[in-house]
mmCIF file of C-alpha atoms and ligand atoms in Angstrom:
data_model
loop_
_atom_site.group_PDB
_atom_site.id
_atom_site.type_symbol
_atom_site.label_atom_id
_atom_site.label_comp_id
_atom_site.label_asym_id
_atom_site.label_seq_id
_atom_site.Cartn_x
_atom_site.Cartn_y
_atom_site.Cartn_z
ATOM 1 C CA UNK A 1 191.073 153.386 95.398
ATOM 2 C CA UNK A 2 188.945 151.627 92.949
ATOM 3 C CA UNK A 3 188.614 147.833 93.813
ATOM 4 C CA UNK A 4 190.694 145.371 92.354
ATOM 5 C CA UNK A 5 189.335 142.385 89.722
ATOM 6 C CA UNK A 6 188.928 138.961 91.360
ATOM 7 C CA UNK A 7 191.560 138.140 88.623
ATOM 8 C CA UNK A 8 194.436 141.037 90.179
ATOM 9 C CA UNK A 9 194.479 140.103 93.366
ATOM 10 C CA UNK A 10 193.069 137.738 96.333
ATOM 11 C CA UNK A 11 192.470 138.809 99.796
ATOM 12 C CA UNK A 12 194.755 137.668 102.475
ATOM 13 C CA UNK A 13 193.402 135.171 104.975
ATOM 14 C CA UNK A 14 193.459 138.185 107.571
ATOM 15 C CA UNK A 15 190.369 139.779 105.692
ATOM 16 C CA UNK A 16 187.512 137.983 107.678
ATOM 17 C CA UNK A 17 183.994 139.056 107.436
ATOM 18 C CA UNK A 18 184.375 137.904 111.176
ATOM 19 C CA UNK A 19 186.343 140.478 112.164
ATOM 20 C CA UNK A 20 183.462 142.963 111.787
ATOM 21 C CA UNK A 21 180.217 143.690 113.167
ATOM 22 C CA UNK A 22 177.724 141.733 111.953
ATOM 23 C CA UNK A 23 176.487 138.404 111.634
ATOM 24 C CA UNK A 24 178.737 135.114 109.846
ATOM 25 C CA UNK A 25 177.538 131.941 109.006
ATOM 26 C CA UNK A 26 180.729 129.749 109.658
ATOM 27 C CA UNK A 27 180.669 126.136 107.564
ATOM 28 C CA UNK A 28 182.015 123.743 110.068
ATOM 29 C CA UNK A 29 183.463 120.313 109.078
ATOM 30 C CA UNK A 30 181.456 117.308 107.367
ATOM 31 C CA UNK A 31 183.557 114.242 109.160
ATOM 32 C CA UNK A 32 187.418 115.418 108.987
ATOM 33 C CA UNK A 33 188.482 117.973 111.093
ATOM 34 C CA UNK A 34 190.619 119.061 109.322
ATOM 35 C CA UNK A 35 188.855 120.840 106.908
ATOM 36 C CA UNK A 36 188.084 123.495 109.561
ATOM 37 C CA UNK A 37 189.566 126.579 107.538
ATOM 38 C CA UNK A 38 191.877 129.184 109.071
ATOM 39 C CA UNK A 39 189.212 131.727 108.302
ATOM 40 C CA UNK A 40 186.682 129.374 110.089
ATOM 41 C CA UNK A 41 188.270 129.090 113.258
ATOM 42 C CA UNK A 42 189.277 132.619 113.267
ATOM 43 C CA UNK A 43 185.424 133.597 112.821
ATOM 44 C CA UNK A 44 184.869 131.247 116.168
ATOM 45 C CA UNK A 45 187.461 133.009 118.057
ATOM 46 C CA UNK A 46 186.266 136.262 116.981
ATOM 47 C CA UNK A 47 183.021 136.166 117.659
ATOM 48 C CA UNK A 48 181.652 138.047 120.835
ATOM 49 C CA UNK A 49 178.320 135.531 120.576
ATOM 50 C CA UNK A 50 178.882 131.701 119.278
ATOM 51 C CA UNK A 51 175.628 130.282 118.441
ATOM 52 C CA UNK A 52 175.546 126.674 117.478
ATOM 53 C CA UNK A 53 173.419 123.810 116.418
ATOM 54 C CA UNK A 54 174.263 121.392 119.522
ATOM 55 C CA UNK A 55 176.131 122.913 122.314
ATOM 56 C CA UNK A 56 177.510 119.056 122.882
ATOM 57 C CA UNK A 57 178.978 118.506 119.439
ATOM 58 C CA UNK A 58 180.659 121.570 118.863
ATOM 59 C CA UNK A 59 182.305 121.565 122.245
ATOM 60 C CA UNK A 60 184.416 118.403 120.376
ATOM 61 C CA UNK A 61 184.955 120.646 117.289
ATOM 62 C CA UNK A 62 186.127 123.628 119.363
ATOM 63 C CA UNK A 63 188.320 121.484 121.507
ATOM 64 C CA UNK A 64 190.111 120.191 118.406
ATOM 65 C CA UNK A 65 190.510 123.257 116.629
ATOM 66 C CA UNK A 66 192.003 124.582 120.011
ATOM 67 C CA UNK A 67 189.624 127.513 120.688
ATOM 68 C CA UNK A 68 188.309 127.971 124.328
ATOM 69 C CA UNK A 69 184.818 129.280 124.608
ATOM 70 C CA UNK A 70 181.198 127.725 124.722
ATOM 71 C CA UNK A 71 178.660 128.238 122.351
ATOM 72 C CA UNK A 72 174.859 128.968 122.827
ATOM 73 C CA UNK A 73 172.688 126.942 121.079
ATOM 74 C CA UNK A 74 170.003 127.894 118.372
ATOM 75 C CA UNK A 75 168.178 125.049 116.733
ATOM 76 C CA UNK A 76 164.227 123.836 115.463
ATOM 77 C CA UNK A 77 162.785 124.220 118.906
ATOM 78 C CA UNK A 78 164.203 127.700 119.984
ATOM 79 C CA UNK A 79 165.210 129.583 116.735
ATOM 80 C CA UNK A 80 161.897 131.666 117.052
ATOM 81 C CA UNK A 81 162.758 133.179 121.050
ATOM 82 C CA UNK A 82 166.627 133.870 120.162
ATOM 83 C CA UNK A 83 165.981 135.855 117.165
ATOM 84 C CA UNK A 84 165.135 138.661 118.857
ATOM 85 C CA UNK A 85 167.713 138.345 121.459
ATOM 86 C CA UNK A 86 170.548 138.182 118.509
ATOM 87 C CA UNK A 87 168.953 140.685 117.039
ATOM 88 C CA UNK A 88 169.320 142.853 119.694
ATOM 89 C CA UNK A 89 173.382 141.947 120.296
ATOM 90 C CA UNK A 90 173.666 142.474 116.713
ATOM 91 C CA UNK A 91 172.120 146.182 116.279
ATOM 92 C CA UNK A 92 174.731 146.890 119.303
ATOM 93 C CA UNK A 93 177.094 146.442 116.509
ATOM 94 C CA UNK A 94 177.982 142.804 118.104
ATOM 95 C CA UNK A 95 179.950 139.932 115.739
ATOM 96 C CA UNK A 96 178.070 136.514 115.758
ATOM 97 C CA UNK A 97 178.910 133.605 114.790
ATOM 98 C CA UNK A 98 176.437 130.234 113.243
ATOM 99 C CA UNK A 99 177.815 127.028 112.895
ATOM 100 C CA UNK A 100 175.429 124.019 113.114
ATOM 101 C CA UNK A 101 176.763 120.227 113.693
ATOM 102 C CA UNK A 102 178.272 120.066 110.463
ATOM 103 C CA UNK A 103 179.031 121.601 107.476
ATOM 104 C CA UNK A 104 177.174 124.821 106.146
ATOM 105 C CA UNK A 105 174.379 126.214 108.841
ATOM 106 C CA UNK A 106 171.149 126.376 107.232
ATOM 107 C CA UNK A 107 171.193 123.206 104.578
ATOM 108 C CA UNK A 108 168.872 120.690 106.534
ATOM 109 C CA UNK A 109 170.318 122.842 109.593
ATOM 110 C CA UNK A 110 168.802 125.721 111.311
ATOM 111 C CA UNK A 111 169.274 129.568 110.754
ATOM 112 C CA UNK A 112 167.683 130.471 108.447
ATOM 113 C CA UNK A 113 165.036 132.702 110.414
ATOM 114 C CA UNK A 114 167.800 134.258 112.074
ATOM 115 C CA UNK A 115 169.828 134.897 108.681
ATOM 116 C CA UNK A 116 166.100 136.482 106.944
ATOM 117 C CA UNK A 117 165.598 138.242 109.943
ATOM 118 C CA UNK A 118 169.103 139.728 110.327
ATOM 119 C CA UNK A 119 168.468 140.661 106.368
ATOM 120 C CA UNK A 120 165.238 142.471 107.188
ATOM 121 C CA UNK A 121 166.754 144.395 110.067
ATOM 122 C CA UNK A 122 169.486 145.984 107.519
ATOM 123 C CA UNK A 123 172.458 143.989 109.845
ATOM 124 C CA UNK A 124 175.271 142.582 107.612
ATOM 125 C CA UNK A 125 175.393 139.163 106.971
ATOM 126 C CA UNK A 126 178.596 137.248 105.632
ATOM 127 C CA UNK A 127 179.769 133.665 105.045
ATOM 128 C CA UNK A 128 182.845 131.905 105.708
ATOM 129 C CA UNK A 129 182.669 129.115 103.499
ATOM 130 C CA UNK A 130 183.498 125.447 103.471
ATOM 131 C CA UNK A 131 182.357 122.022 103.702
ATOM 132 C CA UNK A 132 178.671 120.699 102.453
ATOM 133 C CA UNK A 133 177.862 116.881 101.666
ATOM 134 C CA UNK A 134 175.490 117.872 99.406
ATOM 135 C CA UNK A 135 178.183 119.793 96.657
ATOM 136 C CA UNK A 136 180.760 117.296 97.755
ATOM 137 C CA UNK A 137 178.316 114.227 96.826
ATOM 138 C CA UNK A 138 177.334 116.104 93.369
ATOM 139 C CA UNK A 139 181.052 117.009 92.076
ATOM 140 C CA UNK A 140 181.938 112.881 93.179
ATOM 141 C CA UNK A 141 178.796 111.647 91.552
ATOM 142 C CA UNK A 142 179.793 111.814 87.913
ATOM 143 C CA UNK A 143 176.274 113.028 86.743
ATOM 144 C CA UNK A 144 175.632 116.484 85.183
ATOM 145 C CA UNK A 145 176.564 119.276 88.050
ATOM 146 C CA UNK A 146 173.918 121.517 87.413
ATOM 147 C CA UNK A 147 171.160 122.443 87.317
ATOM 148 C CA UNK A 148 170.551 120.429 90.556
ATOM 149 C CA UNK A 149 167.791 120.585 92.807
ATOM 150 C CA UNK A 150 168.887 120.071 96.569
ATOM 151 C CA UNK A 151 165.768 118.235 98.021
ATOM 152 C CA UNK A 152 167.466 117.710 101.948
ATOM 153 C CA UNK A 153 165.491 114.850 103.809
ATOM 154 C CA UNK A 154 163.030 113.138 101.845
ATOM 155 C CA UNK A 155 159.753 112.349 104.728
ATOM 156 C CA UNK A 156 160.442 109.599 106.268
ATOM 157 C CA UNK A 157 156.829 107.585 105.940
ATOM 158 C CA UNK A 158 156.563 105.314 102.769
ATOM 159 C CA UNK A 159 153.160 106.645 101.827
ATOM 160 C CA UNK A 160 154.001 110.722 102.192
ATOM 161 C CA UNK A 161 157.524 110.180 100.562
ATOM 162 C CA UNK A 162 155.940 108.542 97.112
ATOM 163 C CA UNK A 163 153.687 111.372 97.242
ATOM 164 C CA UNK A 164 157.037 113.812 97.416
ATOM 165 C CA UNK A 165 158.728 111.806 94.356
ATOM 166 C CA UNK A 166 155.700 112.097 92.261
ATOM 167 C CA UNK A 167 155.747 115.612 92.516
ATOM 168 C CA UNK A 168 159.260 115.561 91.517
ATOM 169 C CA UNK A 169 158.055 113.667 88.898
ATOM 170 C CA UNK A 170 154.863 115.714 87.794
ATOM 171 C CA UNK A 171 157.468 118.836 87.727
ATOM 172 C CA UNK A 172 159.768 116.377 85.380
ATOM 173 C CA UNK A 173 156.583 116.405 83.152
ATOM 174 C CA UNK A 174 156.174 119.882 83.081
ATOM 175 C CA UNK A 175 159.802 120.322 82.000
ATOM 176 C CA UNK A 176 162.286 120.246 85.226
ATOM 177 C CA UNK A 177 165.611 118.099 84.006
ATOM 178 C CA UNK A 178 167.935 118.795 87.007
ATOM 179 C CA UNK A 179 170.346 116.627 88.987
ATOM 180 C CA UNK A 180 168.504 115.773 92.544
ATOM 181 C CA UNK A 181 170.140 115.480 95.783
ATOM 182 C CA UNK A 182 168.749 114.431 99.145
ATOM 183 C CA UNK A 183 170.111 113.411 102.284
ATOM 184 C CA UNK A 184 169.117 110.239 103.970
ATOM 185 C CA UNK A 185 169.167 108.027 106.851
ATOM 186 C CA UNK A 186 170.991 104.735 106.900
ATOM 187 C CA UNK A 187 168.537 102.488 107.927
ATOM 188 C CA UNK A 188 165.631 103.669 104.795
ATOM 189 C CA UNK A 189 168.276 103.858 102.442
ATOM 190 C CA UNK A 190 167.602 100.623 100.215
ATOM 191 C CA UNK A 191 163.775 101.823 100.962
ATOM 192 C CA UNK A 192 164.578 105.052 99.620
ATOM 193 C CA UNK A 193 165.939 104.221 96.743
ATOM 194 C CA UNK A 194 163.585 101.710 95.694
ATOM 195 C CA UNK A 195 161.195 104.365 95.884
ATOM 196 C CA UNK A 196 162.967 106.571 93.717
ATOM 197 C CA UNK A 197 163.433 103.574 90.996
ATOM 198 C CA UNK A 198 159.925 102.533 90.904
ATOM 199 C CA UNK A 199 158.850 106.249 90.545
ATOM 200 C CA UNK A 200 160.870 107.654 88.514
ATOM 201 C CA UNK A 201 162.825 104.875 86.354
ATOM 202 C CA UNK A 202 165.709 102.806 86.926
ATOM 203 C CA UNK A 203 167.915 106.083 86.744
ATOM 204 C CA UNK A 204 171.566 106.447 86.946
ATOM 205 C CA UNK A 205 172.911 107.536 90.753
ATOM 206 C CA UNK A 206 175.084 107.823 93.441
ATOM 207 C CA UNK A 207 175.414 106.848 97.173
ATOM 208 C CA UNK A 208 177.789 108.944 98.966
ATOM 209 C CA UNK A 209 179.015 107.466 102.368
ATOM 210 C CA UNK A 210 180.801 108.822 105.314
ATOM 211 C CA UNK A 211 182.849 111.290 102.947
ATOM 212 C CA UNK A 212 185.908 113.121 104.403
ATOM 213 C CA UNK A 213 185.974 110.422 106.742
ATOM 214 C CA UNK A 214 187.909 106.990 107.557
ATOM 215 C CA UNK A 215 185.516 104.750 105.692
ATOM 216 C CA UNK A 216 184.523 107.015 102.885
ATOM 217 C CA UNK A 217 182.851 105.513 100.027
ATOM 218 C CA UNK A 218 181.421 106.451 96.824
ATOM 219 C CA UNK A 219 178.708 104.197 95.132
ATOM 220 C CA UNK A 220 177.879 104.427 91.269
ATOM 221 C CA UNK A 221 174.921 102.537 89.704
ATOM 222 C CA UNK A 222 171.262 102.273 88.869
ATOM 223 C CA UNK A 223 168.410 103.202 91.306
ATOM 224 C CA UNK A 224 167.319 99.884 91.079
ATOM 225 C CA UNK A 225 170.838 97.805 91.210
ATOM 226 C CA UNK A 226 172.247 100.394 94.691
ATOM 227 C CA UNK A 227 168.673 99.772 95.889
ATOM 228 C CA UNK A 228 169.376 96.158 95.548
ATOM 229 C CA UNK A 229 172.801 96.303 97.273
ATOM 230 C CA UNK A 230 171.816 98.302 100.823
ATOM 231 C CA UNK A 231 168.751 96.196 100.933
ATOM 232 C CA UNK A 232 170.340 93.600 101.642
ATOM 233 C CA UNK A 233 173.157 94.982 103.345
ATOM 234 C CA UNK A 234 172.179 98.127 105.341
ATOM 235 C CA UNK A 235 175.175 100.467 105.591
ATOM 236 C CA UNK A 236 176.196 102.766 108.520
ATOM 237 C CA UNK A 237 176.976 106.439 108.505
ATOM 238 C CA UNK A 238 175.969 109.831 106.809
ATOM 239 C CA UNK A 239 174.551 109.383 103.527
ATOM 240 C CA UNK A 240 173.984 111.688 100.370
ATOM 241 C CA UNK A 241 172.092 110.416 97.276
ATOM 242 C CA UNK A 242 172.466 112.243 93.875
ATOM 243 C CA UNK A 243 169.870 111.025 91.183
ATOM 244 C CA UNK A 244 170.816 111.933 87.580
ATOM 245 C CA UNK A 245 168.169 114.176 85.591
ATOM 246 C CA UNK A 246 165.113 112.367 84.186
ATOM 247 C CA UNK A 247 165.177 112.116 79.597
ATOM 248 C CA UNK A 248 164.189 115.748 78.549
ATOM 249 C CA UNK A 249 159.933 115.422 78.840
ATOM 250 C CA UNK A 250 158.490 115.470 75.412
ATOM 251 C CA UNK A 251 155.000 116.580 75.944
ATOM 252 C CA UNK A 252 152.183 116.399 73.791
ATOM 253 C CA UNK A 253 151.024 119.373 71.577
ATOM 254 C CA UNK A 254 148.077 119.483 73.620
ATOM 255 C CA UNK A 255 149.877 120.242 76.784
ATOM 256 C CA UNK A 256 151.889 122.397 75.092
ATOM 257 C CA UNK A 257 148.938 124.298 73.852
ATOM 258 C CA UNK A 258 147.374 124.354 77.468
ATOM 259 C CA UNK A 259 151.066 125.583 78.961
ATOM 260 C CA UNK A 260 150.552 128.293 76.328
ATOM 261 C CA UNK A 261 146.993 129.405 76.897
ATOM 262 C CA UNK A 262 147.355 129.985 80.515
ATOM 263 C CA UNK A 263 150.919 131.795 79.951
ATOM 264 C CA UNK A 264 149.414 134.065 77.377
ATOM 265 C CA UNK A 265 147.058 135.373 80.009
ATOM 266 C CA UNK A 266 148.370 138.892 80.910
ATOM 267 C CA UNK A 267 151.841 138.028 78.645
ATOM 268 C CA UNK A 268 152.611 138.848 75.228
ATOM 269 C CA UNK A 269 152.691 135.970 72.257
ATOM 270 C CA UNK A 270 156.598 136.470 72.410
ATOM 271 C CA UNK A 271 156.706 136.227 76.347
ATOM 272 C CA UNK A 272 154.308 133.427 76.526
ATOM 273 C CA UNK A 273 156.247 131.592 73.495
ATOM 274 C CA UNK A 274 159.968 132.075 75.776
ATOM 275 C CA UNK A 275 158.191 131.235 78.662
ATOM 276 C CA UNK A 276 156.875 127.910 77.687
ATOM 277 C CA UNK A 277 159.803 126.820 75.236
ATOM 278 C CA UNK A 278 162.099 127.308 78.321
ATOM 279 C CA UNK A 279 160.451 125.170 80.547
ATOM 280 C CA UNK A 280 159.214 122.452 78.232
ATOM 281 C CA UNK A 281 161.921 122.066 76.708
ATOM 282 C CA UNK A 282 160.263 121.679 73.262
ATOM 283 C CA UNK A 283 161.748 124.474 70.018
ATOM 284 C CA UNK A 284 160.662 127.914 70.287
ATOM 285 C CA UNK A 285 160.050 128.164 66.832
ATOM 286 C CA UNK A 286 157.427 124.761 67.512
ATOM 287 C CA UNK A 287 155.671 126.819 70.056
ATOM 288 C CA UNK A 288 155.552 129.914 68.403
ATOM 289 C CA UNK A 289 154.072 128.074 65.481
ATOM 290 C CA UNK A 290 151.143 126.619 67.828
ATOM 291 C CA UNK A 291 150.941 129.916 69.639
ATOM 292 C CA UNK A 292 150.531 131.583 65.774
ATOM 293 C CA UNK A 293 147.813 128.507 65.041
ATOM 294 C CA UNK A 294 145.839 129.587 68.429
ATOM 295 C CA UNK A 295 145.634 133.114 68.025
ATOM 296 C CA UNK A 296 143.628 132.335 64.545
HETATM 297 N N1 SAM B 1 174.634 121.141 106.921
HETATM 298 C C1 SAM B 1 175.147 119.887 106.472
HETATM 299 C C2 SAM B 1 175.966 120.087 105.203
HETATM 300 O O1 SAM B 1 176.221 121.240 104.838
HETATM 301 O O2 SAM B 1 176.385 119.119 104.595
HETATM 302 C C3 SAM B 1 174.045 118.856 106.317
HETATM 303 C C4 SAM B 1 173.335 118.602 107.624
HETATM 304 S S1 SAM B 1 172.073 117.402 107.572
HETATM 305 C C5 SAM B 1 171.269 117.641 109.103
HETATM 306 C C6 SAM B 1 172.889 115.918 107.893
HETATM 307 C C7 SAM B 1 172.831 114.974 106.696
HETATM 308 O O3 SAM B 1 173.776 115.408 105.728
HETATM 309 C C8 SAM B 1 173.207 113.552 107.004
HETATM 310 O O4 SAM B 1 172.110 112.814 107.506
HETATM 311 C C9 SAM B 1 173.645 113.051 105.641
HETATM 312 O O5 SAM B 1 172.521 112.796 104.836
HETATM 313 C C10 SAM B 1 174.363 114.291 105.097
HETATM 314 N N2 SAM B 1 175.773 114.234 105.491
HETATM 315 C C11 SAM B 1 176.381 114.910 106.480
HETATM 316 N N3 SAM B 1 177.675 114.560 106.571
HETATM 317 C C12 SAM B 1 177.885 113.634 105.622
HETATM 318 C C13 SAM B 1 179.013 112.882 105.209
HETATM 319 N N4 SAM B 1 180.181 113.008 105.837
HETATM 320 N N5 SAM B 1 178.877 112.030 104.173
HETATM 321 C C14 SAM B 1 177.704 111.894 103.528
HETATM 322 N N6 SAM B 1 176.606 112.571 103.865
HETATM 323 C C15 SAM B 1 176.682 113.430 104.908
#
């Protein structure tokens, strides 16, 4: 039978990718319990190995969602040793199952040497999908969706995270225009984000607090003005920042021209000309006209 469109049909919640062999990443909730899926908790019953961030907190989640089993734990410090060992459940046609602490394994979680190795070994790897503070943060934030560029923790020492931001910055230059998102701690927040304003302009943003939960809150403002505000108030909880994109770069002809030099090397005058109008941002028929003027 030929398979349906996504438009004729949808699957019924029975059809879990956790229900085969293979291994699921399982997104677990952000705050509210609640928004542990049917599909989710079915994966976590299913499984015949539960691996999880912190065997501590997801003994609370598993409690709540009413599921009675223990899960191993794979995180930073061990991820390297159980590979092989899931590896090995796995080729015996095992089902596993990754959550992490919160949310979806692998953003500023572990698993992802376990999900590239479980790739390379030719074992099937599905999702069950659900929360992430990250997307949540972005679709609250009112600034442009996408593109975005997901950033996780910023380094936590003043000196090394300026460096970070000015290589955000340098790659703003060189045409980037994308959303940003990063998590951070409450206590650097107003740090943080003075960081960001002095680097990279007094740029519209958003502080996401504590979402899905009791004391949820959504900030809207300028880097500098929110920087202002936890300064001198430090909040509590999970945080998300989203930064909105920097003006489009307009770059001199001469870095144009140098853009275009080294992207004509082993490329065609067309290629070279769609490569660099793309990322600079700048006409294509303005760059084919310098790429033209070079080649005299
Ligand atoms: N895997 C998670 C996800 O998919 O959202 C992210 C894990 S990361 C280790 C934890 C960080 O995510 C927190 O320090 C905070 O920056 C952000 N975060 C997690 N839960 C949050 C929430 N409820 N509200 C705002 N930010 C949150």
């Amino acid at each position: 039978m030929p398979e349906p469109s996504s438009h004729e049909t949808s699957d019924p919640p029975d059809a879990l990718p956790g229900a085969a062999p293979g291994l699921v990443l399982v997104s677990t909730p952000i705050g509210n319990l609640g928004d542990l899926s049917p599909r989710a908790a079915n994966a976590l019953r299913e499984a015949d190995l539960l691996l999880c961030e912190d065997t501590r907190t997801s003994a609370t989640l598993l409690r709540a969602a009413g599921i009675a089993r223990r899960a191993e734990a794979l995180h930073d410090h061990n991820e390297a040793a159980m590979v092989p060992r899931v590896l090995a459940r796995l080729r015996d046609g095992a089902r596993v199952a990754l959550i992490s602490d919160a949310g979806t394994p692998l953003i500023s979680d572990p698993g992802f040497r376990l999900v590239r190795a479980a790739i390379e070994a030719g074992v099937a790897v599905s999702a069950v999908p659900g929360p992430n503070a990250a997307l949540m943060a972005l679709t609250l934030s009112g600034l442009p969706p996408y593109p975005f560029l997901f950033l996780g923790f910023l380094p936590p020492k003043h000196a090394a995270r300026i460096a970070a931001i000015e290589r955000l910055r340098a790659a703003e230059a060189a045409g980037l225009q994308a959303t940003l998102i990063l998590h951070e701690a409450p206590h650097r927040l107003g740090e943080t984000l003075a960081d960001l304003a002095e680097t990279l302009g007094d740029r519209p943003a958003c502080v996401a607090r504590e979402l899905t939960k009791r004391f949820e809150e959504v900030r809207r403002g300028g880097l500098a003005a929110l920087a202002d505000g936890y300064r001198a108030e430090a909040p509590r909880g999970e945080i998300t920042v989203v930064v909105g994109p920097g003006e489009a770069a307009s770059l001199g002809g001469e870095a144009v021209d140098d853009l275009l030099r080294k992207a004509m090397e082993g490329r065609s005058v067309k290629e070279a000309v769609e490569l660099v109008a793309a990322s600079t941002g700048v006409a294509r028929r303005e760059v084919y006209r310098r790429a033209v003027e070079m080649k005299k």
